[in-house]
XYZ file of C-alpha atoms in Angstrom:
430
model
C 0.037 0.070 -0.045
C 1.496 3.373 -1.121
C 2.276 5.744 1.851
C 0.302 8.982 1.537
C 2.336 12.015 0.622
C 2.573 14.810 3.150
C 2.978 18.509 2.634
C 6.738 18.230 3.190
C 7.197 15.458 0.608
C 5.277 17.408 -1.864
C 7.521 20.461 -1.286
C 10.702 18.188 -1.516
C 9.442 16.695 -4.858
C 8.805 20.215 -6.191
C 12.266 21.321 -5.324
C 13.734 18.382 -6.935
C 11.647 18.760 -10.104
C 12.722 22.405 -10.318
C 16.086 21.887 -9.279
C 15.725 24.344 -6.342
C 18.092 24.553 -3.211
C 16.693 25.837 0.059
C 18.274 29.269 -0.610
C 16.757 29.597 -3.882
C 13.291 28.583 -2.503
C 13.789 31.001 0.336
C 14.549 33.943 -1.992
C 11.349 32.969 -4.334
C 8.927 32.644 -1.519
C 10.347 35.489 0.801
C 10.921 32.888 3.622
C 14.119 32.656 5.574
C 16.164 29.693 4.479
C 16.595 28.422 8.053
C 12.673 28.321 8.483
C 12.382 26.214 5.235
C 15.221 23.904 6.452
C 13.373 23.242 9.797
C 10.018 22.632 8.026
C 11.714 20.039 5.626
C 13.446 18.363 8.618
C 10.231 18.073 10.477
C 11.452 20.309 13.451
C 9.005 23.027 12.906
C 5.182 23.037 12.286
C 4.544 25.186 9.125
C 2.403 28.232 9.665
C -0.576 28.892 7.445
C 0.905 32.144 5.962
C 4.142 30.206 5.138
C 2.115 27.431 3.459
C 0.303 30.019 1.463
C 3.704 31.439 0.274
C 5.022 28.025 -0.706
C 1.668 27.193 -2.408
C 2.109 30.294 -4.604
C 5.573 29.284 -5.538
C 4.321 25.985 -6.612
C 1.767 27.608 -8.713
C -1.180 25.886 -6.945
C -4.286 27.691 -5.724
C -4.391 28.904 -2.255
C -5.999 26.291 0.160
C -4.633 23.577 -1.981
C -2.978 21.736 1.019
C -5.590 23.025 3.738
C -7.115 19.282 4.111
C -3.616 17.872 4.603
C -2.706 20.777 6.848
C -5.555 19.969 9.382
C -4.383 16.473 9.602
C -0.602 17.166 9.812
C -0.429 20.447 11.805
C -3.587 20.435 13.838
C -4.604 16.713 14.488
C -1.223 15.409 14.915
C 0.459 18.144 16.640
C -0.149 19.751 20.060
C -3.349 22.184 19.816
C -2.132 25.772 19.675
C -4.431 28.664 19.172
C -1.897 30.872 17.694
C -1.659 28.497 14.772
C -5.432 27.582 14.612
C -6.709 31.188 14.637
C -4.966 32.419 11.468
C -5.892 29.153 9.737
C -9.610 29.817 10.572
C -9.251 33.309 9.248
C -7.632 32.327 6.079
C -10.219 29.665 5.521
C -12.904 32.210 5.861
C -11.257 34.447 3.239
C -11.165 31.577 0.831
C -14.594 30.166 1.680
C -13.159 26.845 2.688
C -16.021 26.114 5.129
C -15.404 22.302 5.257
C -11.872 23.018 6.513
C -13.353 25.378 9.413
C -15.741 22.677 10.415
C -13.091 20.030 10.463
C -10.748 22.458 12.373
C -13.230 23.491 14.995
C -14.312 19.935 15.629
C -11.039 19.419 17.421
C -11.841 22.333 19.916
C -15.621 21.470 20.529
C -14.911 19.466 23.864
C -12.609 22.096 25.469
C -14.677 24.918 26.782
C -11.523 27.207 27.139
C -11.687 27.756 23.488
C -15.251 28.928 23.559
C -14.517 32.547 24.125
C -11.842 32.522 21.547
C -13.969 30.921 19.000
C -16.770 33.485 19.785
C -14.445 36.393 19.275
C -13.518 34.889 16.054
C -17.121 34.416 15.099
C -17.789 38.118 16.034
C -15.096 39.265 13.578
C -16.407 37.075 10.844
C -19.890 38.370 11.422
C -18.661 42.082 11.204
C -16.868 41.282 8.061
C -20.061 39.664 6.403
C -18.542 36.228 6.351
C -21.892 34.790 7.172
C -21.424 31.136 6.590
C -18.118 30.939 8.466
C -19.580 33.012 11.362
C -22.613 30.626 11.679
C -20.254 27.584 11.990
C -18.399 28.995 14.790
C -21.570 30.459 16.598
C -23.009 26.799 16.389
C -20.095 25.253 17.778
C -19.818 27.720 20.787
C -23.547 27.364 21.322
C -23.284 23.530 21.366
C -20.255 23.577 23.747
C -22.111 26.084 26.172
C -25.632 24.681 25.876
C -25.721 23.816 29.638
C -23.974 26.987 30.689
C -27.022 29.457 30.450
C -24.413 32.234 29.759
C -25.043 35.578 27.933
C -22.578 34.325 25.403
C -24.791 31.300 24.649
C -27.810 33.881 24.019
C -25.681 36.108 21.832
C -24.588 33.026 19.702
C -28.307 32.220 19.391
C -29.134 35.801 18.368
C -26.343 35.879 15.735
C -27.654 32.489 14.437
C -31.295 33.678 14.280
C -30.081 36.853 12.335
C -27.942 34.568 10.014
C -30.710 31.944 9.300
C -33.229 34.529 8.114
C -33.989 34.418 4.433
C -36.981 34.381 2.205
C -38.257 31.012 3.118
C -41.204 31.761 5.615
C -41.252 28.345 7.232
C -37.300 28.531 8.011
C -37.808 32.088 9.419
C -40.602 30.871 11.669
C -38.432 28.133 12.897
C -35.417 30.335 13.543
C -37.724 32.955 15.267
C -39.222 30.011 17.510
C -35.720 28.502 18.246
C -34.190 32.121 19.250
C -37.142 33.549 21.381
C -36.382 31.505 24.614
C -32.830 33.063 24.706
C -33.963 36.764 24.581
C -34.216 37.135 28.312
C -30.397 35.962 28.874
C -29.189 38.793 26.658
C -27.744 42.094 27.917
C -30.704 44.497 28.550
C -29.573 46.610 25.726
C -29.150 43.662 23.342
C -32.673 42.538 24.247
C -34.098 45.702 22.583
C -32.606 44.909 19.306
C -33.489 41.188 19.578
C -37.178 41.939 20.177
C -37.114 44.426 17.269
C -35.734 41.840 15.059
C -38.338 39.165 16.278
C -41.393 41.418 15.833
C -40.308 42.288 12.314
C -39.786 38.728 11.555
C -43.222 37.777 12.947
C -44.608 40.704 11.045
C -43.201 39.398 7.757
C -44.831 36.030 8.686
C -48.059 37.744 9.570
C -48.215 36.155 12.932
C -49.985 39.213 14.401
C -50.476 37.612 17.852
C -46.765 37.292 18.273
C -46.031 40.836 16.862
C -48.374 42.243 19.556
C -46.777 40.175 22.224
C -43.103 41.010 21.364
C -44.085 44.644 20.713
C -45.483 44.939 24.338
C -42.498 43.529 25.933
C -40.054 45.715 23.889
C -42.046 48.822 24.579
C -42.198 47.943 28.458
C -38.377 47.312 28.608
C -37.568 50.391 26.511
C -39.701 52.671 28.813
C -37.932 51.367 31.852
C -34.426 51.774 30.274
C -35.201 55.128 29.006
C -36.407 56.309 32.333
C -33.254 54.855 33.898
C -30.715 56.362 31.381
C -32.174 59.545 29.857
C -31.244 61.576 32.929
C -27.437 60.676 32.715
C -25.098 63.148 31.477
C -21.373 63.369 30.842
C -18.986 60.552 31.507
C -21.772 58.260 32.844
C -23.685 58.639 29.605
C -20.633 57.913 27.486
C -19.835 54.817 29.345
C -23.436 53.453 29.074
C -24.013 50.908 26.372
C -26.120 52.029 23.463
C -28.564 49.860 21.313
C -28.319 50.441 17.371
C -30.882 53.307 17.655
C -31.672 55.908 20.439
C -33.508 54.311 23.413
C -36.592 56.344 22.798
C -37.064 54.911 19.343
C -38.063 51.396 20.787
C -40.829 52.959 22.698
C -42.097 54.580 19.487
C -41.451 51.394 17.375
C -43.487 49.327 19.896
C -46.495 51.701 19.085
C -45.839 51.270 15.437
C -45.818 47.567 15.545
C -49.054 47.680 17.670
C -50.747 49.926 15.126
C -49.955 47.365 12.252
C -51.670 44.662 14.253
C -54.876 46.739 14.885
C -55.029 47.559 11.037
C -54.844 43.934 10.232
C -57.625 43.307 12.793
C -59.640 46.192 11.124
C -59.728 48.183 14.397
C -58.710 51.427 12.624
C -59.693 53.688 15.500
C -57.073 51.999 17.789
C -54.578 51.712 14.902
C -54.824 55.666 14.551
C -54.439 56.168 18.355
C -51.179 54.195 18.240
C -49.984 56.076 15.251
C -50.576 59.350 17.034
C -48.673 58.044 19.974
C -45.424 57.170 18.048
C -45.674 60.669 16.328
C -45.590 62.494 19.598
C -41.875 63.024 20.833
C -42.716 65.866 23.205
C -41.333 63.633 26.068
C -37.952 63.052 24.358
C -35.140 64.861 25.986
C -32.364 64.054 23.471
C -31.622 66.965 20.891
C -28.518 65.610 19.110
C -28.475 64.924 15.275
C -28.983 61.124 15.508
C -31.988 61.671 17.733
C -33.444 64.325 15.420
C -33.089 62.108 12.325
C -34.997 59.200 13.972
C -37.718 61.829 15.081
C -38.110 62.869 11.611
C -38.277 59.275 10.324
C -41.047 58.298 12.834
C -42.953 61.480 12.026
C -42.712 60.616 8.389
C -43.787 57.023 8.885
C -46.725 58.210 11.199
C -47.978 60.580 8.543
C -47.820 57.952 5.854
C -49.589 55.328 7.965
C -52.284 57.756 9.068
C -53.128 58.210 5.282
C -53.125 54.441 4.849
C -55.304 53.852 7.858
C -57.995 56.312 6.822
C -57.773 54.901 3.128
C -58.519 51.456 4.593
C -61.286 52.562 6.574
C -63.037 53.773 3.408
C -62.152 57.462 3.215
C -61.611 58.082 -0.472
C -61.140 61.727 -0.027
C -57.571 61.343 0.902
C -56.499 59.382 -2.105
C -54.963 62.284 -4.010
C -53.457 63.802 -0.884
C -52.029 60.323 -0.162
C -50.523 59.984 -3.599
C -49.075 63.446 -3.648
C -47.303 62.802 -0.346
C -45.754 59.569 -1.397
C -44.298 60.757 -4.664
C -41.384 62.323 -2.926
C -40.990 59.588 -0.374
C -39.193 56.749 -2.202
C -38.983 54.403 0.851
C -42.744 54.518 1.405
C -43.911 53.925 -2.085
C -44.007 49.979 -2.154
C -46.165 50.158 1.007
C -48.218 52.954 -0.132
C -49.111 51.374 -3.651
C -49.873 48.191 -1.781
C -52.305 49.693 0.509
C -53.993 51.587 -2.377
C -54.435 48.360 -4.173
C -55.800 46.728 -1.132
C -58.316 49.463 -0.405
C -59.311 49.548 -4.317
C -59.808 45.783 -4.242
C -61.945 45.872 -0.918
C -64.211 48.862 -1.898
C -64.169 48.750 -5.551
C -62.138 51.993 -6.167
C -60.701 52.716 -9.727
C -57.062 53.647 -9.264
C -55.983 53.148 -12.850
C -54.273 56.572 -12.859
C -52.322 55.904 -9.712
C -51.135 52.387 -11.223
C -50.021 54.354 -14.293
C -48.118 57.120 -12.229
C -46.109 54.374 -10.268
C -45.734 51.975 -13.141
C -41.835 52.256 -13.338
C -41.654 52.068 -9.442
C -43.828 48.926 -9.540
C -41.651 47.282 -11.930
C -38.564 48.156 -9.842
C -40.355 46.688 -6.575
C -40.645 43.266 -8.365
C -36.887 42.871 -8.441
C -35.896 45.031 -5.204
C -34.952 42.885 -2.124
C -32.727 45.362 -0.133
C -34.024 46.511 3.331
C -34.811 49.958 3.841
C -36.427 52.218 6.669
C -37.817 50.062 9.483
C -38.465 47.207 7.236
C -36.272 44.135 6.654
C -35.573 41.851 3.644
C -38.326 39.347 4.767
C -40.875 42.007 4.973
C -40.159 43.496 1.612
C -40.125 40.086 -0.115
C -43.608 39.386 1.320
C -44.857 42.866 0.204
C -43.461 42.377 -3.242
C -45.328 39.086 -3.747
C -48.439 40.680 -2.188
C -48.228 43.684 -4.516
C -48.155 41.226 -7.522
C -51.143 39.334 -6.074
C -53.156 42.602 -5.556
C -52.456 43.940 -9.010
C -53.522 40.716 -10.581
C -56.657 40.727 -8.227
C -57.415 44.372 -9.412
C -57.040 43.804 -13.140
C -59.032 40.743 -12.955
C -61.797 42.346 -11.228
C -61.682 45.094 -13.878
C -61.871 42.514 -16.718
C -58.371 43.022 -17.873
C -57.707 39.317 -17.870
C -54.389 39.053 -19.701
C -52.708 41.592 -17.154
C -54.647 40.078 -14.301
C -53.399 36.466 -14.847
C -49.784 37.550 -15.610
C -49.577 39.419 -12.232
C -51.385 36.713 -10.344
C -49.107 33.839 -11.695
C -45.986 36.111 -11.035
C -47.270 36.632 -7.380
C -47.926 32.830 -7.096
C -44.447 32.145 -8.198
C -43.064 34.603 -5.577
C -45.140 33.112 -2.755
C -43.970 29.687 -3.709
C -40.297 30.967 -3.690
C -40.722 32.397 -0.114
C -42.822 29.342 0.916
C -45.854 31.433 2.073
C -48.246 28.583 2.076
C -51.333 30.697 3.143
C -51.059 33.228 0.209
C -50.073 30.175 -2.256
C -53.614 28.877 -1.485
C -55.152 32.365 -1.740
C -53.474 32.860 -5.084
C -54.698 29.417 -6.470
C -58.126 30.089 -5.182
C -58.381 33.454 -7.028
C -56.865 31.676 -10.233
């Protein structure tokens, strides 16, 4: 049986083939000849950056020897974080996810590596190396599953964020799996976690959960704001901050509650909550960031007040609503969808509105980037709903070719995001 070649024998064979001595190889690779001599003699374990330099000299793609590297330098050598850490970073850069999985398997049973792996995962998360980060978070969460630590909760929060996509059933599973860990997070992180959960349940149209999570977020935000808003100077600078000013989570809770009442058809209560989150007379902050968010919520409140009045059957505000959203690009998708829903429910004719926003509608069909208070999952659902409502509107008005085209496009999108309820609704209308 032939003996498996090692990185060292591969290098020796290359040097023999190219007639290179150690000094020549050192000059080409930029490595010290003494280092190369120690690697070849087996007295030194090769570092990943040294391996990359040698791989380049051998005209092989980076990562070519990584599987062998794990076996020779990680499995069959004493574990050394100073060797493992750069290897993980390099694998993440090259997308060698299978190598990351094999490397971290060596560390799973040793809890002393959990904080180190967590810090590495956080770096990957910040650098948008999502799949690499998810592997490490999953390993840390598994190793600490009996520890009830804040780090475990933060791993679950990150995994929740990384698992969210366009598939509704997977998003629901991710939300259910994460929700029990919210209370273990730092009190500041809890606000962002609850915000993300509410947005996810909103995209899934789980209005009971939206209301439940919004109430909890609003309650916690009010407590924290009352505790921290009076702090000044150094005490305020040292205080941990959520991703947005604290007062915005109080306002956001009312925004979510308003959306729940709209879905229930309770427009009076919906307006009540809209007026609540439009009122910032109680806010003490006057900095630029705070003023920006106050302006944002004021704009959203105005747009939603128009929408609620429209959905309650007030046709007099249609032209005013249309004029308002013409300059509000971030509100146009929601506004056109609201106009179509009202038109389909009450039998309005809004041909002129559809014509005015035709180019925007076509853009909405392709756009998936999050903006404003919305997240990707909400926009994916709204885009599919827009297609459905357009199809319904045209079919109702006997424009069957356009109606079936939009309806089938909406059905396809609902299938893609795995929204079963709306798939059934689309087939029924078809």
